[in-house]
Coordinates of C-alpha atoms in Angstrom, one line a residue:
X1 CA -41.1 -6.4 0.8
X2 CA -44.2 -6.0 3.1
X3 CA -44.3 -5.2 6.3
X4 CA -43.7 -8.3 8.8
X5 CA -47.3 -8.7 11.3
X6 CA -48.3 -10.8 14.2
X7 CA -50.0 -13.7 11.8
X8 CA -46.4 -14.5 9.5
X9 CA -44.6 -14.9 13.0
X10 CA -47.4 -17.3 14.2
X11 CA -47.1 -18.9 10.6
X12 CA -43.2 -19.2 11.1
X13 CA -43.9 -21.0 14.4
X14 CA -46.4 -23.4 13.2
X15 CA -44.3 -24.2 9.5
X16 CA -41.3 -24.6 12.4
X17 CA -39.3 -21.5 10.2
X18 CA -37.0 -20.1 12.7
X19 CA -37.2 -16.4 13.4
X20 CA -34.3 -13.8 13.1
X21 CA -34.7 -11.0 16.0
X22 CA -32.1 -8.4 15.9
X23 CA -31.5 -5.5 18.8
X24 CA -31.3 -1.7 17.3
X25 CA -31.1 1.1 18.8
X26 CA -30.8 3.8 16.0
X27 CA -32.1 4.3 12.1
X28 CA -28.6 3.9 10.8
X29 CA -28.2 0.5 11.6
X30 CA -32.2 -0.1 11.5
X31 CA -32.0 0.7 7.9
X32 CA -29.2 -1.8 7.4
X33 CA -31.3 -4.8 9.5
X34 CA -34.8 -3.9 7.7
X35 CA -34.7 -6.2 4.7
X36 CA -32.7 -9.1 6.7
X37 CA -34.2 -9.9 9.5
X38 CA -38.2 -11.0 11.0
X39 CA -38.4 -9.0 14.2
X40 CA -36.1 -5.8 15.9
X41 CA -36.0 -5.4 19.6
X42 CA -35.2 -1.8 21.0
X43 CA -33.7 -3.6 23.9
X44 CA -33.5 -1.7 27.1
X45 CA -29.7 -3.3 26.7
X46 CA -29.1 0.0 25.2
X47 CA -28.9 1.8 28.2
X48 CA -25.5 -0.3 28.6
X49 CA -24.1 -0.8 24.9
X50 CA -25.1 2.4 23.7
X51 CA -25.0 4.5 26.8
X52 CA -21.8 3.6 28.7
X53 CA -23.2 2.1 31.9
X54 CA -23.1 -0.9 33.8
X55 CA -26.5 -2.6 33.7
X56 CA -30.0 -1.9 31.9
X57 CA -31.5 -0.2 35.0
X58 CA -31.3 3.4 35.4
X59 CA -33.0 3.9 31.4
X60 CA -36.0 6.1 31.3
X61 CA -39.4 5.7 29.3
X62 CA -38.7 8.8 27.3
X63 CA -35.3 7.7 26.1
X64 CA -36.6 4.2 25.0
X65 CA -39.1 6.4 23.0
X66 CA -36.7 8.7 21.4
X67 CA -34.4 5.6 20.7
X68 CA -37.9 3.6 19.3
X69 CA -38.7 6.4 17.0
X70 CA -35.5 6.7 15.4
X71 CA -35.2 2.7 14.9
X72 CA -39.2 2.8 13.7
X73 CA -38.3 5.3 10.7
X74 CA -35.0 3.2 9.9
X75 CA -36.7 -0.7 10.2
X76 CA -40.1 -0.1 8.1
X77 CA -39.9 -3.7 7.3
X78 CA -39.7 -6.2 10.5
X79 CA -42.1 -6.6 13.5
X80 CA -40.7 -3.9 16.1
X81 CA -41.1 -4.5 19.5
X82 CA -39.9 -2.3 22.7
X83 CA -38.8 -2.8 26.1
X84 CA -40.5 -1.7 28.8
X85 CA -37.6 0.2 31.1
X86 CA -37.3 -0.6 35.2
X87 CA -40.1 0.1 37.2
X88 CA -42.5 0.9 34.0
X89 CA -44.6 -1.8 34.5
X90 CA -44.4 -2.0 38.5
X91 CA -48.5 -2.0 38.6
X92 CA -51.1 -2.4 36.7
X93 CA -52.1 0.9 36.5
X94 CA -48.4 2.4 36.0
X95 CA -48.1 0.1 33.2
X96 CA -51.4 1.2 31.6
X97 CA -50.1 4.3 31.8
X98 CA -47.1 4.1 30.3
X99 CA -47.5 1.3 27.7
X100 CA -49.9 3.4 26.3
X101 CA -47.2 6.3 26.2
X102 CA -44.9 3.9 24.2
X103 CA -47.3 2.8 21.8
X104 CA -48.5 5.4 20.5
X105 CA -45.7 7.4 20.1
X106 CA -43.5 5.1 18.7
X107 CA -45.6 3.0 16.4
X108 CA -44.2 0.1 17.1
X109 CA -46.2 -3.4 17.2
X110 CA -45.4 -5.1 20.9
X111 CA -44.1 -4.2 23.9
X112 CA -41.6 -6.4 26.3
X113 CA -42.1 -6.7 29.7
X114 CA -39.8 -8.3 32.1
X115 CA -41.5 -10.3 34.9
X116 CA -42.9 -14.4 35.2
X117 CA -47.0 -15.2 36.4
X118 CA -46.8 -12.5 38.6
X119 CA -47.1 -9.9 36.2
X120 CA -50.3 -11.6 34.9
X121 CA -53.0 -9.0 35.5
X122 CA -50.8 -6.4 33.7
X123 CA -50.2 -8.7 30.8
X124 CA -54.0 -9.1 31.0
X125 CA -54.7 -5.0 31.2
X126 CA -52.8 -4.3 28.4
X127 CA -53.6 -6.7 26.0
X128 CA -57.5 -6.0 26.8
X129 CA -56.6 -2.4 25.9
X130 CA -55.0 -3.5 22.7
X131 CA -51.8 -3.7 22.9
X132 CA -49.2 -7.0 22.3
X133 CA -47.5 -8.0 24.8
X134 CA -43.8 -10.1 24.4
X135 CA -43.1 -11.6 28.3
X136 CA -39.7 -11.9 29.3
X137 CA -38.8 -14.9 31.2
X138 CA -36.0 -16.7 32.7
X139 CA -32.6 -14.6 33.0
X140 CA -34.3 -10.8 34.5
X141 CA -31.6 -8.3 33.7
X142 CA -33.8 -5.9 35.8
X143 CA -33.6 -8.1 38.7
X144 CA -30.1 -8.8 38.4
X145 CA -28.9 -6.5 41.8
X146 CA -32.1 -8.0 43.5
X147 CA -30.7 -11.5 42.5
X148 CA -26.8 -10.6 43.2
X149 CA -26.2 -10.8 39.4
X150 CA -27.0 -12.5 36.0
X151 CA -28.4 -16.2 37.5
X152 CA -29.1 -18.8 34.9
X153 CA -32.8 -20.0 34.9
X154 CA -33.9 -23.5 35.0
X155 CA -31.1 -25.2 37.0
X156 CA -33.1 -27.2 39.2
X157 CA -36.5 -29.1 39.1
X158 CA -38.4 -25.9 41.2
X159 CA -37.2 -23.3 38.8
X160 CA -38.4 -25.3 35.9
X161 CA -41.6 -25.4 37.5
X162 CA -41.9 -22.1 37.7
X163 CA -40.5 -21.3 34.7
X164 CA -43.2 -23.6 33.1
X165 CA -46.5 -22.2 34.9
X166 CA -44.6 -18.5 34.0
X167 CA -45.0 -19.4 30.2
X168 CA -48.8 -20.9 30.4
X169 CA -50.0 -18.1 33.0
X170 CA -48.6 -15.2 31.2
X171 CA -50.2 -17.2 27.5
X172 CA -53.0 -17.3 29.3
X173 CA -53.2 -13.7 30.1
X174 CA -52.6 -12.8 26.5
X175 CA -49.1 -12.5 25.8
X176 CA -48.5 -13.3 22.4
X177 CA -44.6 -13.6 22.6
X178 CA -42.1 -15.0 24.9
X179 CA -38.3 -14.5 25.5
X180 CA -36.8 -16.6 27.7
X181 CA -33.3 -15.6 28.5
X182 CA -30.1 -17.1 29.9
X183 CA -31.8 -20.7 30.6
X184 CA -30.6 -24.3 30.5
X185 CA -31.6 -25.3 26.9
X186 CA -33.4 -28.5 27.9
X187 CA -35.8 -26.7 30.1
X188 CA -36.3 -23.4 27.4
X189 CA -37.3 -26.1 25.0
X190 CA -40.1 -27.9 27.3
X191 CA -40.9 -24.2 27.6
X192 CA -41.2 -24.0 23.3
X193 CA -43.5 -26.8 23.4
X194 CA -45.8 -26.1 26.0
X195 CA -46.8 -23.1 24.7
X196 CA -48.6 -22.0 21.0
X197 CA -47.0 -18.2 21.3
X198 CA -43.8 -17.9 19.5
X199 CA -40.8 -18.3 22.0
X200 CA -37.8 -16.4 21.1
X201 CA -34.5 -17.4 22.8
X202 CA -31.4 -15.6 24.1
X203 CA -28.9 -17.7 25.7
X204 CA -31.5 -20.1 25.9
X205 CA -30.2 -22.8 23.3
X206 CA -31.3 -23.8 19.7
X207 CA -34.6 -25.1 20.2
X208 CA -36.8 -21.9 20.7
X209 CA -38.6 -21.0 17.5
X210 CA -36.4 -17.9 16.8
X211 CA -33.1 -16.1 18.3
X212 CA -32.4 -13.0 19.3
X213 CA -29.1 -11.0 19.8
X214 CA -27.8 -7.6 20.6
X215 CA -26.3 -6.2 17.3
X216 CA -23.2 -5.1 19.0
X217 CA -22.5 -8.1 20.7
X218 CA -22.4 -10.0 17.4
X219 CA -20.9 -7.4 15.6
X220 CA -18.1 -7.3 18.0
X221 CA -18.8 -3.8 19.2
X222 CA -19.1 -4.4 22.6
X223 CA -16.0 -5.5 24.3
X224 CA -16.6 -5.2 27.9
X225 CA -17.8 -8.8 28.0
X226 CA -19.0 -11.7 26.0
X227 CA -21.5 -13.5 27.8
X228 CA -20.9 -17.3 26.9
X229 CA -24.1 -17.5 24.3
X230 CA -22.7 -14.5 21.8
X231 CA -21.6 -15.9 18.2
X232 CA -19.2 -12.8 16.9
X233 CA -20.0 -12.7 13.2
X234 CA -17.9 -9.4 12.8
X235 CA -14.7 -8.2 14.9
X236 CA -16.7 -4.6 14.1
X237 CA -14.5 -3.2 16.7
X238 CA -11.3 -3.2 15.5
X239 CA -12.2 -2.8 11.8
X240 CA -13.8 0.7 12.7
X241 CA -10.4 1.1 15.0
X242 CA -8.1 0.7 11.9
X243 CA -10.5 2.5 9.9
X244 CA -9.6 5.7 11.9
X245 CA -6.0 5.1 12.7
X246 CA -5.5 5.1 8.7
X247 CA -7.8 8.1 8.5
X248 CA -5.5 10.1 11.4
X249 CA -2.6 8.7 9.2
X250 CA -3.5 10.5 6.4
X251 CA -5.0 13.7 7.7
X252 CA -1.8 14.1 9.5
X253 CA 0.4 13.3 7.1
X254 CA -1.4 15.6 4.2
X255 CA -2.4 12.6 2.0
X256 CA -6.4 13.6 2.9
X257 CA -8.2 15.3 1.4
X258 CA -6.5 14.9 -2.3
X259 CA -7.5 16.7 -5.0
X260 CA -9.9 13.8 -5.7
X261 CA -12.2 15.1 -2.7
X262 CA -11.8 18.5 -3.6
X263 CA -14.4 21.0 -5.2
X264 CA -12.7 22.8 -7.8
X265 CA -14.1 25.5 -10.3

């Protein structure tokens, strides 16, 4: 199958095909993704499923890239986009800086970056200079210690304001994707119509024009917590666990390796 581009997204938006956005952080499961899905996302959410800690701050620029590179030579297939870590993108010139960093070594065809209007003349910058932008709007997870934790968007009639001039600015600037996370689904769908840029949606209800999830939250992976919009389409989890009690089972009791996984002369 060819590779996914920019133009069949925009063609799934207009044709109103949903798309399929899947997190990965490695080529293992990449590989398993590529022929299955529209778009991969390596989600600075790895800092936390795949690296043990408690929120997606404290991830650096060259670990998205190692983890980009790896997914890149695993998904050939899907439109790969990357997220900008913390503090990144905290100018316009930093960004420049390091966006261009990201691109180039990693291949991949968008960057996200976290932030509403006010991150307009970065959006702007980059996309001048080439490079797609995805906005992330609504529910920040880097701002979630400046908020005092994960805050759904769009509860009242000011923050749906804002959350509506957020989307037509940062269009307006260039940014050819939005993700709006962790809003009330009436609002992230005035936010769909509003704009003519694909909107993916997390937590954000069923009436973006595609969906994203991490792969080990719906996978069943990650246990710490299951945020209230994760469909678990795998208890992955506890399948792997049984999977290596039985394998401890046998290698203690002898019964592995038989002569059937052997090399004999």
């Amino acid at each position: 199958m060819s590779k996914i581009t920019i133009d069949d997204l925009y063609k799934m938006k207009k044709n109103n095909e949903k798309i399929v956005m899947i997190t990965a952080y490695d080529a293992l499961f990449a590989k398993i993704f590529n022929d299955e899905v529209d778009m991969v996302l390596v989600g600075d959410s790895l800092n936390m499923s795949f690296g043990g800690h408690s929120e997606t701050i404290g991830i650096s620029v060259d670990e998205m890239i190692y983890h980009s590179c790896a997914v890149r030579r695993g998904a050939t297939r899907p439109y790969l986009v990357v997220d900008m870590p913390f503090g990144s993108t905290a100018t316009p010139e930093l960004a420049i800086k390091n966006c261009i960093k990201v691109y180039e070594q990693t291949g991949c065809d968008a960057l996200k970056i976290e932030g509403g209007k006010d991150f307009v003349d970065t959006v702007n910058l980059l996309t001048k200079n080439g490079i797609a932008v995805m906005s992330h709007i609504g529910l920040r997870p880097q701002f979630s210690r400046f908020q005092g934790g994960y805050k759904i968007s769009g509860r009242s009639e000011i923050d749906e304001k804002i959350l509506l001039e957020d989307a037509k600015s940062l269009q307006d600037a260039g940014a050819v994707f939005l993700l709006v996370e962790g809003t009330i689904s009436s609002v992230a769908k005035k936010i769909t119509k509003s704009v003519q840029i694909p909107v993916i949606g997390i937590g954000a209800g069923a009436n973006c024009d595609g969906q994203v999830l991490m792969w080990s939250d719906m996978l069943g992976f990650f246990d710490e917590f299951k945020p209230k919009f994760v469909k678990r389409y795998l208890d992955g989890a506890n399948l792997v666990k049984n999977a290596v009690k039985n394998y401890v089972k046998e290698v203690k009791n002898n019964e592995f390796p038989s002569s059937e996984f052997e090399y004999c002369k």
